Short mmCIF file of N, CA and C and ligand atoms in Angstrom, two decimals:
data_model
loop_
_atom_site.label_atom_id
_atom_site.label_comp_id
_atom_site.label_asym_id
_atom_site.label_seq_id
_atom_site.Cartn_x
_atom_site.Cartn_y
_atom_site.Cartn_z
N MET P 1 6.02 9.58 0.99
CA MET P 1 6.02 8.96 -0.46
C MET P 1 7.13 9.96 -1.25
N SER P 2 7.70 9.25 -2.10
CA SER P 2 8.82 9.83 -2.88
C SER P 2 8.19 9.88 -4.10
N ARG P 3 8.49 11.08 -4.77
CA ARG P 3 7.62 11.23 -6.50
C ARG P 3 8.44 11.27 -7.40
N ILE P 4 8.47 10.51 -8.10
CA ILE P 4 9.53 10.42 -9.26
C ILE P 4 9.46 11.38 -10.07
N GLN P 5 10.91 11.75 -10.42
CA GLN P 5 10.89 12.92 -11.24
C GLN P 5 10.19 12.74 -12.52
N PRO P 6 9.84 13.97 -13.24
CA PRO P 6 9.27 13.79 -14.74
C PRO P 6 10.52 13.14 -15.54
N LEU P 7 10.07 11.69 -16.19
CA LEU P 7 10.86 10.93 -16.74
C LEU P 7 11.25 11.21 -18.34
N LYS P 8 10.58 12.17 -18.54
CA LYS P 8 10.54 12.90 -20.05
C LYS P 8 11.68 13.40 -20.61
N ARG P 9 12.16 14.06 -19.33
CA ARG P 9 13.48 14.73 -19.34
C ARG P 9 14.80 14.07 -19.02
N THR P 10 14.77 13.04 -18.53
CA THR P 10 15.90 12.07 -17.80
C THR P 10 16.53 11.24 -18.97
N SER P 11 17.44 11.43 -19.06
CA SER P 11 18.36 10.59 -20.13
C SER P 11 17.73 8.88 -20.00
N THR P 12 18.06 8.51 -20.98
CA THR P 12 17.71 6.96 -21.04
C THR P 12 18.77 6.11 -20.10
N LEU P 13 20.08 6.51 -20.29
CA LEU P 13 21.41 6.04 -19.13
C LEU P 13 20.66 6.02 -17.88
N ALA P 14 20.37 7.54 -17.25
CA ALA P 14 19.76 7.61 -15.95
C ALA P 14 18.74 6.72 -15.69
N LEU P 15 17.77 6.57 -16.62
CA LEU P 15 16.70 5.72 -16.44
C LEU P 15 17.09 4.48 -15.95
N ARG P 16 17.97 3.95 -16.77
CA ARG P 16 18.48 2.67 -16.74
C ARG P 16 19.19 2.45 -15.24
N GLN P 17 19.77 3.65 -14.81
CA GLN P 17 20.60 3.46 -14.04
C GLN P 17 19.59 3.63 -12.63
N ARG P 18 18.28 4.12 -12.38
CA ARG P 18 17.43 4.37 -11.27
C ARG P 18 16.75 2.71 -11.70
N LYS P 19 16.78 2.25 -12.49
CA LYS P 19 15.80 0.88 -12.66
C LYS P 19 16.81 -0.15 -12.19
N THR P 20 18.06 -0.02 -12.40
CA THR P 20 18.95 -0.91 -11.75
C THR P 20 18.92 -0.78 -9.86
N ARG P 21 18.64 0.65 -9.83
CA ARG P 21 18.94 0.52 -8.14
C ARG P 21 17.59 0.20 -7.79
N LEU P 22 16.23 0.32 -8.59
CA LEU P 22 14.97 0.39 -7.95
C LEU P 22 14.93 -1.36 -7.89
N LEU P 23 15.24 -2.16 -8.99
CA LEU P 23 15.76 -3.78 -8.69
C LEU P 23 16.65 -4.25 -7.68
N ALA P 24 17.59 -3.66 -7.45
CA ALA P 24 18.53 -4.10 -6.39
C ALA P 24 17.83 -4.01 -5.17
N SER P 25 17.00 -2.81 -4.83
CA SER P 25 16.60 -2.67 -3.56
C SER P 25 14.96 -3.19 -3.09
N PHE P 26 14.51 -3.84 -4.52
CA PHE P 26 13.25 -4.54 -3.99
C PHE P 26 13.21 -5.47 -3.66
N GLN P 27 12.62 -5.50 -2.34
CA GLN P 27 12.50 -6.56 -1.75
C GLN P 27 10.62 -6.90 -1.47
N LEU P 28 10.64 -8.14 -1.37
CA LEU P 28 8.73 -8.52 -1.19
C LEU P 28 8.99 -9.09 0.31
N PRO P 29 8.54 -8.35 0.95
CA PRO P 29 8.32 -8.26 2.59
C PRO P 29 7.57 -9.56 2.83
N PRO P 30 7.83 -10.31 3.87
CA PRO P 30 7.22 -11.50 4.00
C PRO P 30 5.62 -11.17 4.84
N ASP P 31 5.90 -10.29 5.19
CA ASP P 31 4.34 -9.85 6.08
C ASP P 31 3.58 -8.96 4.91
N VAL P 32 3.78 -8.56 3.90
CA VAL P 32 2.79 -7.82 3.06
C VAL P 32 1.24 -8.29 2.78
N LEU P 33 0.87 -7.47 3.14
CA LEU P 33 -0.94 -7.59 3.09
C LEU P 33 -1.34 -6.55 2.52
N HIS P 34 -2.50 -7.03 1.31
CA HIS P 34 -3.38 -6.19 0.96
C HIS P 34 -4.67 -5.54 1.54
N ALA P 35 -5.03 -4.84 2.31
CA ALA P 35 -6.01 -4.64 2.98
C ALA P 35 -6.16 -3.01 3.58
N SER P 36 -6.96 -2.89 3.93
CA SER P 36 -7.31 -1.35 4.84
C SER P 36 -7.28 -1.48 6.29
N LEU P 37 -6.62 -0.66 7.02
CA LEU P 37 -6.72 -0.84 8.65
C LEU P 37 -7.67 0.42 8.72
N ILE P 38 -8.97 0.11 9.49
CA ILE P 38 -10.12 0.83 9.89
C ILE P 38 -10.01 0.98 11.46
N GLU P 39 -10.16 2.37 11.50
CA GLU P 39 -10.65 2.42 13.11
C GLU P 39 -12.08 3.01 13.01
N ARG P 40 -12.85 2.15 14.26
CA ARG P 40 -14.29 2.76 14.24
C ARG P 40 -14.57 2.54 15.79
N PHE P 41 -15.40 3.68 16.46
CA PHE P 41 -15.95 3.95 17.25
C PHE P 41 -17.50 3.51 17.58
N LEU P 42 -18.26 2.70 18.29
CA LEU P 42 -19.24 1.71 17.98
C LEU P 42 -20.34 1.81 19.12
N LYS P 43 -21.70 1.86 18.76
CA LYS P 43 -22.48 1.87 19.77
C LYS P 43 -22.74 0.48 20.35
N CYS P 44 -23.09 0.12 21.39
CA CYS P 44 -22.83 -1.28 22.20
C CYS P 44 -24.53 -1.93 22.23
N GLY P 45 -24.74 -2.58 22.83
CA GLY P 45 -25.94 -3.31 22.65
C GLY P 45 -26.99 -3.13 24.10
N LYS P 46 -26.29 -2.13 24.91
CA LYS P 46 -27.32 -1.71 26.30
C LYS P 46 -27.53 -0.88 25.77
N ALA P 47 -29.02 -0.64 25.93
CA ALA P 47 -30.09 0.30 25.60
C ALA P 47 -29.92 1.43 26.43
N ASN P 48 -29.43 1.23 28.07
CA ASN P 48 -29.54 2.60 28.79
C ASN P 48 -28.02 2.84 28.61
N CYS P 49 -27.03 2.57 27.90
CA CYS P 49 -25.81 2.96 27.85
C CYS P 49 -25.39 4.38 27.62
N HIS P 50 -24.39 5.16 28.04
CA HIS P 50 -24.17 6.18 27.57
C HIS P 50 -24.01 6.86 26.06
N CYS P 51 -23.63 5.37 25.17
CA CYS P 51 -23.58 5.76 23.99
C CYS P 51 -24.53 5.52 23.22
N HIS P 52 -25.83 5.61 23.91
CA HIS P 52 -27.05 5.78 22.94
C HIS P 52 -27.51 7.09 23.49
N THR P 53 -27.21 7.76 24.26
CA THR P 53 -27.67 8.89 24.78
C THR P 53 -26.87 9.83 24.34
N GLY P 54 -26.00 10.03 23.41
CA GLY P 54 -25.20 11.19 23.03
C GLY P 54 -23.67 10.81 23.59
N GLY P 55 -23.77 10.17 24.70
CA GLY P 55 -22.16 10.07 25.18
C GLY P 55 -21.41 9.41 24.22
N PRO P 56 -20.03 9.36 24.54
CA PRO P 56 -19.21 9.31 23.59
C PRO P 56 -19.26 7.50 23.35
N LYS P 57 -18.99 7.05 22.18
CA LYS P 57 -19.13 5.61 21.82
C LYS P 57 -18.35 5.00 22.07
N HIS P 58 -18.13 3.59 22.21
CA HIS P 58 -16.93 2.80 22.55
C HIS P 58 -15.88 2.48 21.57
N GLY P 59 -14.45 2.21 22.11
CA GLY P 59 -13.46 2.02 21.09
C GLY P 59 -12.58 3.26 21.63
N PRO P 60 -11.20 2.88 20.35
CA PRO P 60 -11.67 2.48 19.03
C PRO P 60 -11.40 1.02 18.70
N PHE P 61 -12.10 0.38 17.83
CA PHE P 61 -12.13 -1.02 17.74
C PHE P 61 -11.48 -0.75 16.00
N PHE P 62 -10.39 -1.79 16.06
CA PHE P 62 -9.34 -1.92 14.58
C PHE P 62 -10.16 -3.10 13.67
N TYR P 63 -10.38 -2.47 12.54
CA TYR P 63 -10.61 -3.73 11.49
C TYR P 63 -9.45 -3.96 10.36
N LEU P 64 -9.57 -5.17 9.57
CA LEU P 64 -8.60 -5.31 8.82
C LEU P 64 -9.47 -5.39 7.56
N ASN P 65 -9.89 -4.64 6.61
CA ASN P 65 -10.98 -4.80 5.33
C ASN P 65 -10.32 -5.23 4.44
N ARG P 66 -10.70 -6.07 3.65
CA ARG P 66 -10.44 -6.55 2.34
C ARG P 66 -11.37 -6.50 1.44
N CYS P 67 -11.13 -5.98 0.05
CA CYS P 67 -12.14 -5.73 -0.96
C CYS P 67 -11.94 -7.53 -1.48
N PHE P 68 -12.93 -7.44 -2.22
CA PHE P 68 -13.67 -8.82 -3.17
C PHE P 68 -14.11 -8.10 -4.46
N ALA P 69 -14.21 -8.89 -5.54
CA ALA P 69 -14.98 -8.57 -6.42
C ALA P 69 -16.55 -8.21 -6.08
N LYS P 70 -16.94 -7.45 -6.87
CA LYS P 70 -18.19 -7.12 -6.83
C LYS P 70 -18.75 -6.78 -5.09
N GLY P 71 -17.65 -5.72 -5.01
CA GLY P 71 -18.04 -5.01 -3.63
C GLY P 71 -18.10 -5.73 -2.48
N GLN P 72 -18.01 -7.12 -2.44
CA GLN P 72 -17.77 -7.77 -1.50
C GLN P 72 -16.67 -7.24 -0.23
N LEU P 73 -16.94 -7.68 0.86
CA LEU P 73 -15.93 -7.06 1.75
C LEU P 73 -15.38 -7.83 3.10
N GLN P 74 -14.37 -8.25 3.21
CA GLN P 74 -14.07 -9.43 3.98
C GLN P 74 -13.34 -8.20 5.48
N SER P 75 -13.88 -8.39 6.56
CA SER P 75 -13.90 -7.37 7.91
C SER P 75 -13.34 -8.40 8.75
N LEU P 76 -12.25 -8.08 9.64
CA LEU P 76 -11.44 -9.18 10.55
C LEU P 76 -11.21 -8.01 11.66
N LEU P 77 -11.70 -8.66 12.86
CA LEU P 77 -11.38 -7.38 14.15
C LEU P 77 -10.45 -7.90 14.58
N LEU P 78 -9.39 -6.78 14.73
CA LEU P 78 -8.30 -7.22 15.38
C LEU P 78 -8.55 -6.83 16.66
N LYS P 79 -7.76 -8.02 17.85
CA LYS P 79 -8.23 -8.36 19.00
C LYS P 79 -6.88 -7.76 20.17
N SER P 80 -5.81 -7.50 19.44
CA SER P 80 -5.00 -7.50 20.63
C SER P 80 -4.00 -6.06 19.68
N PRO P 81 -3.41 -5.22 21.02
CA PRO P 81 -2.36 -4.10 19.96
C PRO P 81 -1.39 -4.74 19.67
N ASP P 82 -1.02 -6.16 19.58
CA ASP P 82 -0.06 -6.43 18.43
C ASP P 82 -0.57 -6.87 17.44
N GLN P 83 -1.90 -7.46 17.09
CA GLN P 83 -2.55 -7.50 15.94
C GLN P 83 -2.51 -6.10 15.09
N ILE P 84 -2.58 -5.22 15.91
CA ILE P 84 -3.07 -4.09 15.24
C ILE P 84 -1.85 -3.44 14.94
N ALA P 85 -0.84 -3.73 15.60
CA ALA P 85 0.76 -3.02 15.11
C ALA P 85 1.35 -3.97 14.13
N GLN P 86 1.14 -5.09 14.30
CA GLN P 86 1.29 -5.89 12.67
C GLN P 86 0.54 -5.79 11.53
N ALA P 87 -0.82 -5.39 11.79
CA ALA P 87 -1.47 -5.19 10.72
C ALA P 87 -1.07 -3.43 9.98
N ARG P 88 -0.89 -2.90 11.01
CA ARG P 88 -0.61 -1.41 10.30
C ARG P 88 1.15 -1.65 9.47
N GLN P 89 1.76 -2.29 9.75
CA GLN P 89 3.07 -2.58 9.41
C GLN P 89 2.95 -3.02 7.98
N SER P 90 2.19 -4.45 8.17
CA SER P 90 1.79 -5.25 6.76
C SER P 90 1.29 -4.21 5.77
N VAL P 91 -0.02 -3.51 6.00
CA VAL P 91 -0.24 -2.47 5.33
C VAL P 91 0.45 -1.73 4.56
N ALA P 92 1.37 -1.17 5.38
CA ALA P 92 2.46 -0.25 4.91
C ALA P 92 3.38 -0.62 3.98
N ALA P 93 3.74 -2.42 4.35
CA ALA P 93 4.44 -2.98 3.44
C ALA P 93 4.32 -3.10 2.12
N TYR P 94 3.02 -3.41 1.88
CA TYR P 94 2.15 -3.70 0.52
C TYR P 94 2.18 -2.28 0.13
N ALA P 95 1.96 -1.18 0.75
CA ALA P 95 2.07 0.10 -0.34
C ALA P 95 3.37 0.33 -0.87
N GLN P 96 4.47 0.27 -0.08
CA GLN P 96 5.41 0.30 -0.33
C GLN P 96 5.98 -0.72 -1.78
N VAL P 97 5.60 -1.90 -1.66
CA VAL P 97 5.87 -2.89 -2.87
C VAL P 97 4.94 -2.10 -4.05
N VAL P 98 4.01 -1.46 -3.80
CA VAL P 98 2.94 -1.14 -4.90
C VAL P 98 3.88 -0.20 -5.40
N GLN P 99 4.57 0.93 -4.34
CA GLN P 99 4.93 2.13 -4.92
C GLN P 99 6.64 1.75 -5.64
N GLY P 100 7.25 0.81 -5.43
CA GLY P 100 8.08 0.30 -6.10
C GLY P 100 8.08 -0.15 -7.55
N LEU P 101 6.78 -0.94 -7.24
CA LEU P 101 6.60 -1.50 -8.80
C LEU P 101 6.18 -0.63 -9.46
N ASP P 102 5.42 0.59 -9.20
CA ASP P 102 4.95 1.78 -9.76
C ASP P 102 6.12 2.34 -10.58
N GLN P 103 7.08 2.47 -10.02
CA GLN P 103 8.26 3.45 -10.43
C GLN P 103 8.95 2.49 -11.53
N ILE P 104 9.22 1.50 -11.12
CA ILE P 104 9.88 0.50 -12.20
C ILE P 104 8.87 0.51 -13.39
N SER P 105 7.43 0.42 -13.05
CA SER P 105 6.90 0.40 -14.37
C SER P 105 6.94 1.58 -14.89
N GLN P 106 6.88 2.94 -14.49
CA GLN P 106 6.74 4.01 -15.26
C GLN P 106 7.92 4.22 -16.18
N ILE P 107 9.20 3.54 -15.83
CA ILE P 107 10.52 3.68 -16.02
C ILE P 107 10.55 2.99 -17.40
N ASN P 108 9.59 1.73 -17.25
CA ASN P 108 9.66 0.96 -18.31
C ASN P 108 8.65 1.51 -19.55
N HIS P 109 7.68 2.28 -19.27
CA HIS P 109 6.75 2.78 -20.04
C HIS P 109 7.51 4.00 -20.57
N GLU P 110 8.34 4.47 -19.77
CA GLU P 110 9.08 5.35 -20.64
C GLU P 110 10.23 4.87 -21.93
N LEU P 111 10.57 3.82 -21.30
CA LEU P 111 11.71 3.33 -22.11
C LEU P 111 11.00 2.66 -23.50
N LEU P 112 9.87 2.03 -23.50
CA LEU P 112 9.05 1.51 -24.57
C LEU P 112 8.81 2.74 -25.46
N ARG P 113 8.01 3.91 -24.71
CA ARG P 113 8.05 5.23 -25.17
C ARG P 113 9.19 5.75 -26.44
N ARG P 114 10.14 5.45 -25.93
CA ARG P 114 11.55 5.94 -26.72
C ARG P 114 11.96 4.76 -27.70
N GLY P 115 11.01 3.70 -27.72
CA GLY P 115 11.81 2.17 -28.70
C GLY P 115 12.72 1.81 -28.10
N GLU P 116 13.08 1.81 -26.63
CA GLU P 116 14.26 1.10 -26.12
C GLU P 116 14.01 -0.24 -25.79
N PRO P 117 14.72 -1.15 -25.56
CA PRO P 117 14.49 -2.29 -24.79
C PRO P 117 14.25 -2.04 -23.58
N LEU P 118 13.64 -2.96 -23.04
CA LEU P 118 13.20 -2.96 -21.38
C LEU P 118 14.25 -3.63 -20.86
N VAL P 119 14.76 -4.38 -21.44
CA VAL P 119 15.86 -5.10 -20.58
C VAL P 119 17.17 -4.79 -21.50
N ALA P 120 18.12 -3.85 -20.99
CA ALA P 120 19.56 -3.63 -21.72
C ALA P 120 20.41 -4.80 -22.23
N THR P 121 20.85 -5.17 -23.64
CA THR P 121 21.31 -6.01 -23.74
C THR P 121 22.73 -5.85 -23.36
N SER P 122 23.57 -6.68 -22.78
CA SER P 122 24.76 -6.70 -22.18
C SER P 122 25.71 -6.68 -23.51
N ALA P 123 27.05 -5.85 -23.45
CA ALA P 123 27.40 -5.79 -24.65
C ALA P 123 28.81 -7.17 -24.39
ZN1 LIG O 201 -22.31 1.57 25.18
#
């Protein structure tokens, strides 16, 4: 994850150029997904299984968890390696979108702080 340089020392022109580059490269991936990919090892339902007597648990099982308001959680068990790979990619795509938005947002915040217009007026 690339850290944005401290914006207060960056010239307004450089900020605008950076924002232009960010906006030009910004894409909304069609597979974007806001969730967490969770890996779990679990005990099974057989009382005499090794997993109940200190042996290794079963797994890994992969779940896609989505949070709703008031602590509600939706958990989806991913059943195939292809689903797991897709989920991993989609969750990463979401993080990338958020990172891009956040960088643009930081630049806009700094432009506002300077009393600059957020959208440069063309001459
Ligand atoms: Zn077991």
